[in-house]
Each structure stands twice: as structure tokens, then as C-alpha cells.
MMTF fields as JSON, N, C-alpha, C and O atoms, coordinates in Angstrom:
{
  "mmtfVersion": "1.0.0",
  "mmtfProducer": "UNKNOWN",
  "numBonds": 651,
  "numAtoms": 652,
  "numGroups": 163,
  "numChains": 1,
  "numModels": 1,
  "chainsPerModel": [1],
  "groupsPerChain": [163],
  "chainIdList": ["A"],
  "bondAtomList": [4, 2, 8, 6, 12, 10, 16, 14, 20, 18, 24, 22, 28, 26, 32, 30, 36, 34, 40, 38, 44, 42, 48, 46, 52, 50, 56, 54, 60, 58, 64, 62, 68, 66, 72, 70, 76, 74, 80, 78, 84, 82, 88, 86, 92, 90, 96, 94, 100, 98, 104, 102, 108, 106, 112, 110, 116, 114, 120, 118, 124, 122, 128, 126, 132, 130, 136, 134, 140, 138, 144, 142, 148, 146, 152, 150, 156, 154, 160, 158, 164, 162, 168, 166, 172, 170, 176, 174, 180, 178, 184, 182, 188, 186, 192, 190, 196, 194, 200, 198, 204, 202, 208, 206, 212, 210, 216, 214, 220, 218, 224, 222, 228, 226, 232, 230, 236, 234, 240, 238, 244, 242, 248, 246, 252, 250, 256, 254, 260, 258, 264, 262, 268, 266, 272, 270, 276, 274, 280, 278, 284, 282, 288, 286, 292, 290, 296, 294, 300, 298, 304, 302, 308, 306, 312, 310, 316, 314, 320, 318, 324, 322, 328, 326, 332, 330, 336, 334, 340, 338, 344, 342, 348, 346, 352, 350, 356, 354, 360, 358, 364, 362, 368, 366, 372, 370, 376, 374, 380, 378, 384, 382, 388, 386, 392, 390, 396, 394, 400, 398, 404, 402, 408, 406, 412, 410, 416, 414, 420, 418, 424, 422, 428, 426, 432, 430, 436, 434, 440, 438, 444, 442, 448, 446, 452, 450, 456, 454, 460, 458, 464, 462, 468, 466, 472, 470, 476, 474, 480, 478, 484, 482, 488, 486, 492, 490, 496, 494, 500, 498, 504, 502, 508, 506, 512, 510, 516, 514, 520, 518, 524, 522, 528, 526, 532, 530, 536, 534, 540, 538, 544, 542, 548, 546, 552, 550, 556, 554, 560, 558, 564, 562, 568, 566, 572, 570, 576, 574, 580, 578, 584, 582, 588, 586, 592, 590, 596, 594, 600, 598, 604, 602, 608, 606, 612, 610, 616, 614, 620, 618, 624, 622, 628, 626, 632, 630, 636, 634, 640, 638, 644, 642, 648, 646],
  "bondOrderList": [1, 1, 1, 1, 1, 1, 1, 1, 1, 1, 1, 1, 1, 1, 1, 1, 1, 1, 1, 1, 1, 1, 1, 1, 1, 1, 1, 1, 1, 1, 1, 1, 1, 1, 1, 1, 1, 1, 1, 1, 1, 1, 1, 1, 1, 1, 1, 1, 1, 1, 1, 1, 1, 1, 1, 1, 1, 1, 1, 1, 1, 1, 1, 1, 1, 1, 1, 1, 1, 1, 1, 1, 1, 1, 1, 1, 1, 1, 1, 1, 1, 1, 1, 1, 1, 1, 1, 1, 1, 1, 1, 1, 1, 1, 1, 1, 1, 1, 1, 1, 1, 1, 1, 1, 1, 1, 1, 1, 1, 1, 1, 1, 1, 1, 1, 1, 1, 1, 1, 1, 1, 1, 1, 1, 1, 1, 1, 1, 1, 1, 1, 1, 1, 1, 1, 1, 1, 1, 1, 1, 1, 1, 1, 1, 1, 1, 1, 1, 1, 1, 1, 1, 1, 1, 1, 1, 1, 1, 1, 1, 1, 1],
  "groupList": [{"groupName": "UNK", "atomNameList": ["N", "CA", "C", "O"], "elementList": ["N", "C", "C", "O"], "formalChargeList": [0, 0, 0, 0], "bondAtomList": [1, 0, 2, 1, 3, 2], "bondOrderList": [1, 1, 2], "singleLetterCode": "X", "chemCompType": "L-PEPTIDE LINKING"}],
  "groupTypeList": [0, 0, 0, 0, 0, 0, 0, 0, 0, 0, 0, 0, 0, 0, 0, 0, 0, 0, 0, 0, 0, 0, 0, 0, 0, 0, 0, 0, 0, 0, 0, 0, 0, 0, 0, 0, 0, 0, 0, 0, 0, 0, 0, 0, 0, 0, 0, 0, 0, 0, 0, 0, 0, 0, 0, 0, 0, 0, 0, 0, 0, 0, 0, 0, 0, 0, 0, 0, 0, 0, 0, 0, 0, 0, 0, 0, 0, 0, 0, 0, 0, 0, 0, 0, 0, 0, 0, 0, 0, 0, 0, 0, 0, 0, 0, 0, 0, 0, 0, 0, 0, 0, 0, 0, 0, 0, 0, 0, 0, 0, 0, 0, 0, 0, 0, 0, 0, 0, 0, 0, 0, 0, 0, 0, 0, 0, 0, 0, 0, 0, 0, 0, 0, 0, 0, 0, 0, 0, 0, 0, 0, 0, 0, 0, 0, 0, 0, 0, 0, 0, 0, 0, 0, 0, 0, 0, 0, 0, 0, 0, 0, 0, 0],
  "groupIdList": [1, 2, 3, 4, 5, 6, 7, 8, 9, 10, 11, 12, 13, 14, 15, 16, 17, 18, 19, 20, 21, 22, 23, 24, 25, 26, 27, 28, 29, 30, 31, 32, 33, 34, 35, 36, 37, 38, 39, 40, 41, 42, 43, 44, 45, 46, 47, 48, 49, 50, 51, 52, 53, 54, 55, 56, 57, 58, 59, 60, 61, 62, 63, 64, 65, 66, 67, 68, 69, 70, 71, 72, 73, 74, 75, 76, 77, 78, 79, 80, 81, 82, 83, 84, 85, 86, 87, 88, 89, 90, 91, 92, 93, 94, 95, 96, 97, 98, 99, 100, 101, 102, 103, 104, 105, 106, 107, 108, 109, 110, 111, 112, 113, 114, 115, 116, 117, 118, 119, 120, 121, 122, 123, 124, 125, 126, 127, 128, 129, 130, 131, 132, 133, 134, 135, 136, 137, 138, 139, 140, 141, 142, 143, 144, 145, 146, 147, 148, 149, 150, 151, 152, 153, 154, 155, 156, 157, 158, 159, 160, 161, 162, 163],
  "secStructList": [7, 7, 7, 7, 2, 2, 2, 2, 2, 2, 2, 2, 2, 2, 2, 2, 2, 2, 2, 2, 2, 2, 2, 2, 2, 6, 6, 7, 7, 7, 7, 7, 7, 7, 7, 1, 6, 6, 1, 7, 7, 7, 2, 2, 2, 2, 2, 2, 2, 2, 2, 2, 2, 2, 2, 2, 2, 2, 2, 2, 2, 2, 2, 2, 2, 2, 2, 2, 2, 7, 1, 1, 7, 6, 6, 6, 2, 2, 2, 2, 2, 2, 2, 2, 2, 2, 2, 2, 2, 2, 2, 2, 2, 2, 2, 2, 2, 7, 6, 6, 7, 7, 7, 7, 7, 7, 7, 7, 7, 7, 7, 7, 4, 4, 4, 2, 2, 2, 2, 2, 2, 2, 2, 2, 2, 2, 2, 2, 2, 2, 2, 2, 2, 2, 2, 2, 2, 7, 4, 4, 4, 2, 2, 2, 2, 2, 2, 2, 2, 2, 2, 2, 2, 2, 2, 2, 2, 2, 2, 2, 2, 2, 7],
  "xCoordList": [89.816, 89.385, 90.475, 90.99, 90.802, 91.871, 91.263, 90.227, 91.915, 91.439, 92.392, 93.589, 91.863, 92.702, 92.229, 91.168, 93.029, 92.664, 92.606, 91.732, 93.508, 93.547, 92.271, 91.733, 91.802, 90.589, 89.384, 88.521, 89.316, 88.208, 88.246, 87.204, 89.432, 89.545, 89.148, 88.544, 89.488, 89.14, 87.63, 87.079, 86.977, 85.541, 84.685, 83.46, 85.309, 84.552, 83.515, 82.387, 83.878, 82.941, 81.73, 80.598, 81.966, 80.856, 79.968, 78.744, 80.59, 79.82, 78.977, 77.82, 79.551, 78.821, 77.645, 76.565, 77.837, 76.742, 75.633, 74.452, 76.001, 74.998, 74.225, 73.01, 74.926, 74.28, 73.307, 72.189, 73.731, 72.874, 71.653, 70.539, 71.86, 70.747, 69.75, 68.539, 70.253, 69.369, 68.568, 67.387, 69.2, 68.48, 67.428, 66.345, 67.736, 66.758, 65.545, 64.414, 65.779, 64.665, 63.781, 62.594, 64.356, 63.581, 62.879, 62.17, 63.063, 62.35, 63.18, 62.645, 64.466, 65.311, 65.564, 65.546, 65.8, 66.028, 67.363, 67.608, 68.221, 69.539, 69.601, 69.056, 70.269, 70.375, 71.794, 72.761, 71.907, 73.197, 73.352, 72.448, 74.478, 74.691, 75.448, 75.865, 75.633, 76.308, 75.381, 74.17, 75.954, 75.166, 74.78, 75.59, 73.541, 73.049, 73.129, 72.713, 73.654, 73.685, 74.718, 74.731, 75.58, 76.568, 75.921, 76.491, 74.715, 74.032, 73.423, 73.043, 73.329, 72.714, 71.228, 70.537, 70.756, 69.345, 68.539, 68.892, 67.463, 66.555, 65.155, 64.968, 64.194, 62.813, 62.609, 61.866, 63.269, 63.124, 63.689, 63.091, 64.844, 65.424, 64.517, 64.33, 63.948, 63.043, 61.779, 61.295, 61.25, 60.051, 60.331, 59.521, 61.461, 61.814, 62.012, 61.607, 62.624, 62.845, 61.512, 61.307, 60.619, 59.304, 58.522, 57.891, 58.563, 57.855, 58.468, 57.747, 59.797, 60.452, 60.062, 59.839, 59.982, 59.537, 58.099, 57.771, 57.247, 55.848, 55.733, 54.944, 56.512, 56.487, 56.936, 56.324, 58.006, 58.49, 57.481, 57.271, 56.862, 55.831, 54.674, 54.149, 54.289, 53.209, 53.603, 52.784, 54.829, 55.292, 55.292, 54.873, 55.766, 55.798, 54.377, 54.11, 53.472, 52.088, 51.511, 50.818, 51.791, 51.291, 51.906, 51.228, 53.172, 53.795, 53.102, 52.844, 52.804, 52.132, 50.733, 50.314, 50.019, 48.688, 48.799, 48.015, 49.773, 49.984, 50.337, 49.875, 51.155, 51.504, 50.315, 50.207, 49.412, 48.242, 47.244, 46.43, 47.302, 46.399, 47.016, 46.335, 48.288, 48.99, 48.494, 48.261, 48.338, 47.885, 49.038, 48.829, 50.236, 51.356, 51.869, 52.467, 51.649, 52.083, 50.863, 50.587, 50.144, 48.91, 49.171, 48.405, 50.237, 50.494, 50.942, 50.772, 51.51, 52.007, 51.004, 51.283, 49.866, 48.894, 48.427, 48.268, 48.208, 47.761, 48.835, 48.524, 50.104, 51.204, 51.267, 51.415, 51.156, 51.191, 49.984, 50.111, 48.829, 47.644, 47.833, 47.455, 48.416, 48.682, 49.708, 49.548, 50.764, 51.777, 51.189, 51.547, 50.289, 49.643, 48.798, 48.776, 48.101, 47.293, 48.183, 47.869, 49.28, 50.223, 50.832, 51.025, 51.133, 51.73, 50.737, 51.146, 49.449, 48.476, 48.396, 48.157, 48.593, 48.64, 49.875, 49.797, 51.017, 52.253, 52.075, 52.509, 51.442, 51.206, 50.299, 50.536, 49.276, 48.394, 49.163, 48.949, 50.055, 50.874, 51.792, 51.998, 52.342, 53.202, 52.387, 52.853, 51.159, 50.293, 49.913, 49.72, 49.807, 49.504, 50.657, 50.439, 51.896, 53.056, 53.226, 53.525, 53.032, 53.256, 52.022, 52.001, 51.003, 49.768, 49.939, 49.115, 50.989, 51.208, 52.079, 52.429, 52.433, 53.259, 52.482, 51.284, 53.196, 52.573, 52.824, 53.959, 51.756, 51.821, 51.474, 50.357, 52.424, 52.191, 51.194, 51.063, 50.51, 49.564, 50.204, 49.731, 51.286, 52.003, 51.224, 50.398, 51.507, 50.985, 51.67, 52.793, 51.03, 51.675, 53.022, 53.199, 53.948, 55.256, 55.096, 54.559, 55.549, 55.425, 56.722, 57.743, 56.655, 57.776, 57.233, 56.039, 58.112, 57.7, 57.301, 57.878, 56.332, 55.922, 57.069, 57.062, 58.045, 59.19, 60.064, 60.786, 60.012, 60.883, 60.204, 60.818, 58.966, 58.255, 58.965, 59.138, 59.374, 60.033, 61.356, 61.643, 62.164, 63.462, 63.291, 64.002, 62.36, 62.137, 61.614, 62.036, 60.699, 60.16, 61.21, 61.205, 62.113, 63.189, 64.098, 64.53, 64.394, 65.229, 64.53, 65.159, 63.239, 62.492, 62.389, 62.505, 62.171, 62.095, 63.431, 63.463, 64.531, 65.861, 66.079, 66.569, 65.711, 65.805, 64.952, 65.379, 63.757, 62.837, 63.357, 63.257, 63.908, 64.453, 65.618, 65.729, 66.486, 67.602, 67.085, 67.601, 66.063, 65.504, 64.795, 64.844, 64.14, 63.494, 64.521, 64.289, 65.648, 66.705, 67.277, 67.547, 67.459, 67.941, 66.939, 67.314, 65.669, 64.63, 64.491, 64.218, 64.677, 64.568, 65.682, 65.491, 66.852, 67.928, 67.673, 68.173, 66.902, 66.592, 65.346, 65.183, 64.471, 63.213, 63.108, 62.446, 63.762, 63.775, 62.395, 62.192, 61.458, 60.13, 59.404, 58.643, 59.638, 58.976, 59.928, 59.599, 61.094, 62.122, 61.655, 61.893, 60.993, 60.559, 59.516, 59.56, 58.59, 57.566, 58.176, 57.757, 59.171, 59.83, 60.638, 60.68, 61.27, 62.02, 61.059, 61.388, 59.887, 58.889, 58.416, 58.209, 58.245, 57.867, 58.99, 58.728, 60.237, 61.374, 61.417, 61.72, 61.114, 61.072, 59.959, 60.142, 58.815, 57.73, 58.147, 57.786, 58.91, 59.396, 60.42, 60.483, 61.218, 62.146, 61.395, 61.839, 60.266, 59.437, 58.875, 58.708, 58.585, 58.13, 59.233, 58.966, 60.467, 61.584, 61.762, 62.012, 61.632, 61.772, 60.706, 60.994, 59.481, 58.405, 58.683, 58.456, 59.173, 59.488, 60.571, 60.481, 61.584, 62.716, 62.408, 62.992, 61.512, 61.249, 60.08, 60.092, 59.07, 57.884, 57.808, 56.98, 58.638, 58.578, 59.791, 59.902],
  "yCoordList": [-13.034, -11.78, -11.274, -12.017, -10.027, -9.424, -8.691, -8.037, -8.811, -8.211, -7.097, -7.33, -5.876, -4.719, -4.062, -3.439, -4.207, -3.641, -2.121, -1.526, -1.492, -0.025, 0.543, 1.544, -0.105, 0.381, 0.244, 1.121, -0.826, -1.021, 0.038, 0.575, 0.342, 1.365, 2.737, 3.527, 3.019, 4.318, 4.457, 5.547, 3.374, 3.429, 3.041, 2.986, 2.772, 2.305, 3.324, 2.952, 4.584, 5.608, 5.685, 5.81, 5.612, 5.645, 4.409, 4.502, 3.261, 2.031, 2.113, 1.694, 2.652, 2.759, 3.727, 3.459, 4.831, 5.782, 5.172, 5.366, 4.447, 3.8, 2.74, 2.609, 2.001, 0.974, 1.613, 1.129, 2.69, 3.393, 3.965, 3.892, 4.525, 5.095, 4.01, 4.225, 2.848, 1.739, 1.252, 0.929, 1.196, 0.769, 1.795, 1.419, 3.097, 4.135, 4.036, 4.246, 3.714, 3.565, 2.383, 2.369, 1.387, 0.218, 0.452, -0.431, 1.63, 1.961, 1.907, 2.112, 1.637, 1.622, 3.047, 3.979, 3.212, 4.534, 4.51, 3.615, 5.481, 5.531, 6.701, 7.775, 6.474, 7.476, 8.02, 7.259, 9.32, 9.963, 10.403, 11.02, 10.092, 10.423, 11.727, 12.045, 12.484, 13.761, 14.747, 14.739, 15.581, 16.541, 17.7, 18.195, 18.121, 19.222, 20.559, 21.58, 20.566, 21.811, 22.8, 23.963, 22.35, 23.25, 24.243, 25.293, 23.898, 24.792, 25.954, 25.782, 27.119, 28.238, 27.976, 27.465, 28.331, 28.119, 29.271, 30.441, 28.909, 29.912, 29.319, 28.122, 30.156, 29.696, 28.692, 27.724, 28.916, 27.994, 26.621, 25.602, 26.585, 25.304, 24.577, 23.365, 25.323, 24.694, 24.189, 23.103, 24.954, 24.53, 23.278, 22.351, 23.247, 22.057, 20.854, 19.743, 21.066, 19.989, 19.489, 18.282, 20.402, 20.022, 19.221, 18.218, 19.659, 18.945, 17.573, 16.622, 17.462, 16.162, 15.196, 14.011, 15.704, 14.87, 14.419, 13.249, 15.337, 15.002, 13.944, 13.008, 14.084, 13.092, 11.72, 10.706, 11.689, 10.399, 9.752, 8.541, 10.534, 9.986, 9.411, 8.341, 10.133, 9.679, 8.398, 7.489, 8.318, 7.107, 5.892, 4.803, 6.092, 4.969, 4.518, 3.318, 5.455, 5.092, 4.288, 3.294, 4.711, 3.983, 2.591, 1.641, 2.463, 1.137, 0.218, -0.948, 0.74, -0.067, -0.478, -1.614, 0.445, 0.109, -0.97, -1.919, -0.825, -1.839, -3.188, -4.229, -3.169, -4.415, -5.038, -6.263, -4.209, -4.766, -5.359, -6.204, -4.925, -5.46, -6.585, -7.196, -6.87, -7.888, -9.278, -9.578, -10.105, -11.473, -12.43, -13.535, -12.03, -12.956, -13.096, -14.118, -12.093, -12.163, -12.125, -11.102, -13.206, -13.237, -13.004, -12.294, -13.589, -13.454, -12.049, -11.656, -11.277, -9.939, -8.838, -7.664, -9.189, -8.163, -7.362, -6.145, -8.034, -7.334, -6.38, -5.279, -6.805, -5.941, -4.694, -3.585, -4.87, -3.713, -2.802, -1.58, -3.378, -2.554, -1.726, -0.555, -2.334, -1.607, -0.503, 0.613, -0.815, 0.194, 1.344, 2.502, 1.034, 2.084, 2.985, 4.202, 2.389, 3.186, 4.08, 5.253, 3.536, 4.338, 5.453, 6.569, 5.148, 6.157, 7.281, 8.435, 6.978, 8.047, 8.978, 10.175, 8.441, 9.29, 10.188, 11.369, 9.628, 10.41, 11.526, 12.657, 11.201, 12.21, 13.321, 14.498, 12.961, 13.977, 14.882, 16.094, 14.301, 15.108, 16.052, 17.192, 15.587, 16.445, 17.564, 18.698, 17.237, 18.258, 19.346, 20.502, 18.976, 19.979, 20.965, 22.156, 20.457, 21.331, 22.218, 23.407, 21.623, 22.329, 22.152, 21.277, 22.975, 22.808, 23.126, 22.713, 23.847, 24.195, 23.181, 23.397, 22.091, 21.072, 20.449, 20.182, 20.226, 19.68, 18.172, 17.722, 17.412, 15.954, 15.623, 15.873, 15.068, 14.788, 13.651, 12.788, 13.673, 12.608, 11.673, 11.529, 11.046, 10.133, 8.846, 8.467, 8.191, 6.845, 5.947, 6.236, 4.88, 3.991, 3.488, 3.26, 3.327, 2.807, 1.327, 0.591, 0.894, -0.511, -1.229, -1.069, -2.007, -2.854, -4.246, -4.429, -5.214, -6.575, -6.632, -5.923, -7.458, -7.531, -7.891, -7.489, -8.635, -8.994, -7.79, -7.797, -6.761, -5.593, -4.417, -3.36, -4.572, -3.461, -3.038, -1.845, -3.996, -3.657, -2.934, -1.932, -3.432, -2.802, -1.399, -0.481, -1.223, 0.092, 1.071, 2.227, 0.622, 1.534, 1.895, 3.015, 0.962, 1.3, 2.365, 3.275, 2.264, 3.283, 4.64, 5.66, 4.657, 5.918, 6.486, 7.695, 5.611, 6.074, 6.633, 7.612, 6.026, 6.533, 7.927, 8.815, 8.122, 9.462, 10.462, 11.589, 10.053, 10.947, 11.315, 12.469, 10.344, 10.628, 11.601, 12.528, 11.394, 12.32, 13.731, 14.711, 13.827, 15.133, 15.771, 16.988, 14.95, 15.49, 16.051, 17.091, 15.371, 15.877, 17.185, 18.107, 17.265, 18.5, 19.629, 20.749, 19.329, 20.343, 20.775, 21.943, 19.847, 20.227, 21.172, 22.001, 21.058, 22.0, 23.374, 24.386, 23.411, 24.676, 25.356, 26.569, 24.569, 25.099, 24.764, 23.796, 25.564, 25.242, 25.277, 24.624, 26.016, 26.097, 24.751, 24.423, 23.976, 22.681, 21.51, 20.38, 21.761, 20.723, 19.519, 18.381, 19.747, 18.621, 17.765, 16.538, 18.399, 17.649, 16.871, 15.748, 17.466, 16.768, 15.571, 14.529, 15.718, 14.601, 13.494, 12.313, 13.865, 12.853, 12.087, 10.875, 12.791, 12.127, 11.196, 10.08, 11.649, 10.804, 9.543, 8.456, 9.691, 8.516, 7.554, 6.338, 8.084, 7.225, 6.469, 5.307, 7.136, 6.466, 5.387, 4.355, 5.626, 4.586, 3.358, 2.227, 3.585, 2.455, 1.696, 0.478, 2.422, 1.756, 0.834, -0.299, 1.329, 0.516, -0.709, -1.814, -0.502, -1.626, -2.674, -3.871, -2.237, -3.173, -3.932, -5.139, -3.214, -3.867, -4.922, -6.001, -4.617, -5.547, -6.725, -7.796, -6.556, -7.651, -8.525, -9.725, -7.964, -8.743, -9.234, -10.093, -8.72, -9.16, -9.944, -10.39],
  "zCoordList": [100.913, 101.495, 102.438, 103.273, 102.29, 103.082, 104.275, 104.158, 105.403, 106.65, 107.037, 107.209, 107.177, 107.456, 108.753, 108.789, 109.828, 111.129, 111.096, 111.726, 110.384, 110.338, 109.732, 110.205, 108.689, 108.042, 108.974, 108.995, 109.732, 110.659, 111.756, 112.133, 112.271, 113.308, 112.798, 113.523, 111.545, 110.973, 110.788, 110.943, 110.465, 110.188, 111.388, 111.278, 112.525, 113.681, 114.146, 114.468, 114.183, 114.636, 113.714, 114.181, 112.406, 111.455, 111.594, 111.498, 111.819, 112.0, 113.271, 113.276, 114.347, 115.611, 115.476, 116.003, 114.788, 114.575, 113.727, 114.016, 112.695, 111.846, 112.636, 112.488, 113.461, 114.289, 115.284, 115.461, 115.924, 116.869, 116.162, 116.68, 114.993, 114.23, 113.836, 113.899, 113.433, 113.058, 114.259, 114.128, 115.42, 116.624, 117.041, 117.489, 116.897, 117.237, 116.327, 116.767, 115.043, 114.111, 114.474, 114.149, 115.149, 115.58, 116.911, 117.394, 117.515, 118.738, 119.999, 121.088, 119.89, 121.074, 121.529, 120.724, 122.814, 123.382, 124.117, 124.925, 123.846, 124.459, 125.432, 125.175, 126.541, 127.586, 127.626, 127.641, 127.644, 127.782, 129.229, 129.793, 129.824, 131.225, 131.407, 132.521, 130.343, 130.454, 131.131, 130.91, 131.944, 132.685, 131.784, 130.999, 131.908, 131.085, 131.805, 131.258, 133.015, 133.776, 133.236, 133.641, 132.328, 131.756, 130.788, 130.489, 130.298, 129.391, 130.178, 131.337, 129.567, 130.278, 130.495, 129.613, 131.674, 131.962, 131.397, 131.543, 130.758, 130.22, 130.189, 130.408, 129.92, 129.872, 128.752, 128.913, 127.606, 126.484, 126.822, 126.476, 127.5, 127.887, 128.869, 128.767, 129.832, 130.788, 130.101, 130.42, 129.177, 128.461, 127.639, 127.623, 126.965, 126.182, 127.091, 126.749, 128.232, 129.192, 129.761, 129.888, 130.099, 130.62, 129.577, 129.91, 128.324, 127.265, 126.998, 126.694, 127.11, 126.92, 128.041, 127.794, 129.264, 130.387, 130.149, 130.352, 129.723, 129.465, 128.373, 128.498, 127.307, 126.226, 126.712, 126.375, 127.505, 128.003, 128.947, 128.887, 129.806, 130.689, 129.876, 130.187, 128.84, 127.972, 127.235, 127.101, 126.762, 126.061, 126.982, 126.59, 128.21, 129.154, 129.469, 129.533, 129.663, 129.932, 128.775, 128.991, 127.557, 126.381, 126.284, 125.89, 126.636, 126.648, 127.646, 127.348, 128.824, 129.837, 129.386, 129.604, 128.761, 128.257, 127.191, 127.174, 126.304, 125.273, 125.892, 125.425, 126.946, 127.63, 128.328, 128.394, 128.856, 129.539, 128.554, 128.926, 127.314, 126.288, 125.478, 124.654, 125.695, 124.931, 125.298, 126.469, 124.305, 124.544, 124.781, 125.281, 124.437, 124.542, 125.97, 126.308, 126.814, 128.205, 129.109, 129.736, 129.18, 129.937, 131.425, 132.076, 131.976, 133.404, 133.793, 134.947, 132.857, 133.168, 132.856, 133.1, 132.332, 131.948, 133.155, 133.069, 134.273, 135.48, 135.997, 136.451, 135.928, 136.378, 135.507, 136.019, 134.182, 133.286, 133.502, 133.42, 133.776, 134.037, 135.305, 135.349, 136.33, 137.571, 137.339, 137.834, 136.585, 136.278, 135.464, 135.681, 134.526, 133.733, 134.618, 134.432, 135.582, 136.497, 137.367, 137.574, 137.87, 138.655, 137.813, 138.296, 136.555, 135.676, 135.402, 135.272, 135.311, 135.083, 136.292, 136.133, 137.502, 138.697, 138.66, 138.998, 138.248, 138.139, 137.105, 137.322, 135.992, 134.953, 135.491, 135.219, 136.244, 136.836, 137.796, 137.812, 138.593, 139.51, 138.738, 139.154, 137.619, 136.807, 136.162, 136.055, 135.732, 135.13, 136.138, 135.763, 137.412, 138.442, 138.601, 138.821, 138.485, 138.603, 137.368, 137.479, 136.203, 134.933, 134.043, 133.178, 134.253, 133.472, 131.983, 131.167, 131.627, 130.222, 129.492, 128.332, 130.141, 129.499, 128.345, 128.448, 127.243, 126.046, 126.007, 125.85, 126.151, 126.03, 124.588, 124.134, 123.883, 122.472, 122.317, 123.185, 121.212, 120.898, 119.882, 118.754, 120.31, 119.432, 119.247, 120.077, 118.144, 117.99, 119.009, 119.422, 119.416, 120.391, 119.866, 118.67, 120.785, 120.425, 120.145, 120.973, 119.005, 118.643, 118.99, 118.322, 120.029, 120.414, 120.658, 120.9, 120.594, 120.906, 122.375, 123.2, 122.707, 124.12, 125.056, 126.22, 124.571, 125.399, 125.712, 126.71, 124.883, 125.036, 125.726, 125.875, 126.147, 126.782, 128.062, 128.308, 128.868, 130.138, 129.889, 130.543, 128.95, 128.677, 128.127, 128.535, 127.209, 126.615, 127.654, 127.685, 128.504, 129.505, 130.555, 131.066, 130.887, 131.831, 131.232, 131.939, 129.943, 129.296, 129.301, 129.581, 128.994, 129.01, 130.422, 130.62, 131.4, 132.783, 133.25, 133.995, 132.823, 133.186, 132.624, 133.323, 131.351, 130.758, 131.523, 131.773, 131.891, 132.583, 133.97, 134.387, 134.678, 136.009, 135.905, 136.707, 134.92, 134.718, 134.421, 134.958, 133.562, 133.223, 134.42, 134.596, 135.239, 136.443, 137.422, 138.04, 137.565, 138.447, 137.915, 138.685, 136.616, 136.013, 136.21, 136.557, 135.988, 136.155, 137.612, 137.887, 138.543, 139.959, 140.372, 141.261, 139.734, 140.043, 139.406, 139.898, 138.323, 137.662, 138.236, 138.108, 138.867, 139.387, 140.878, 141.252, 141.728, 143.16, 143.821, 144.844, 143.262, 143.861, 143.815, 144.726, 142.76, 142.604, 142.815, 142.456, 143.388, 143.494, 144.298, 143.893, 145.429, 146.263, 145.55, 145.631, 144.861, 144.127, 142.969, 142.684, 142.295, 141.185, 141.687, 141.032, 142.833, 143.407, 143.839, 143.732, 144.322, 144.684, 143.445, 143.505, 142.329, 141.076, 140.624, 140.175, 140.742, 140.373, 141.243, 140.75, 142.532, 143.411, 143.001, 143.057, 142.592, 142.105, 140.849, 140.668, 139.98, 138.778, 139.112, 138.443, 140.144, 140.6, 141.109, 140.915, 141.753, 142.189, 140.992, 141.044, 139.917, 138.678, 138.149, 137.75, 138.148, 137.676, 138.576, 138.093, 139.88, 140.82, 140.553, 140.567, 140.31, 140.012, 138.717, 138.631, 137.719, 136.445, 136.602, 136.016, 137.385, 137.506, 138.419, 138.251, 139.373, 140.3, 139.875, 140.148, 139.215, 138.915, 137.481, 137.175, 136.601, 135.2, 134.816, 133.674]
}
């Protein structure tokens, strides 16, 4: 078998995209740290951003509920139940700010119980980034959005210290 470094370098981008796509199909979530403020602000962009935040909040809540019902992590069930209850309060606070936000009725995310914490941290990171972007676009609700982002940071802290 012949090994060709040039060919691997040429196909590296395609291999990386295929690998990322395969991981996304398995339920992994990737966070982009590029700033979205370069895009023009409009009502459609804000609506899409609000709906994406609502979907991510809903997904995290469903992950926590799934973790609280899991039989494989008996000692962590109480932690997940508490996190799910806290997440429902956060969702209610977000609904008060944006009553027209569309929370999708997705099927529960199927991940291994061991991966619930990692997946929820990735979703929470995306949500915090989107909340910061939305707070810069909506100054009237900026303080409330930052408070929600701080609550989500506490969720991440709980996940990293207790699980």
C-alpha cells in the first residue's frame, strides 16, 4: 500500500466535513465562535434567532428530563431533575420576554446517558452565544437576556461540578 501525503492534504477538508456531518447525524452539536453581528439586523434575523434560542432551551430541557428518567445513572437522576426544573423556569422567563417564540415539538434527543452532560453543555454554549447576540440587537430586553445567560452559566457550572 502506497502512502501519499499530498493526496491526504488535498482531501483533508472533505474528510473533515464528512466527519463533522457524521457526528451531527449522531446528535453531536458544534458551536461556531464567529460573531454574527456582521450580518444586517432585521426583524427576520431576530425572529430566527429567538426561535433558535427557544429550540435550544427546549432541547436542553428534554435532555435533562431524559437524564432524570434514565436508569443507568441512578445517583445523577436527582441532579438532572433539579436541572430540568430550573430549565423550565428559564424557559418561562424567556416566554415572558418573547411570547411569540416558537418552541418546536421535537422528539427527544437520543443520546447515551453518559453524553447528556456534554451535549447539553454544547447546546447551552450555543444558547448563551445567541442570547448575547440578541441582547445587543434588542436593548430593551438586554438586562433580562443577560440574566437568562447567567442562569444558563449556572447550569453549566452545576453540570461540570456535580456530574
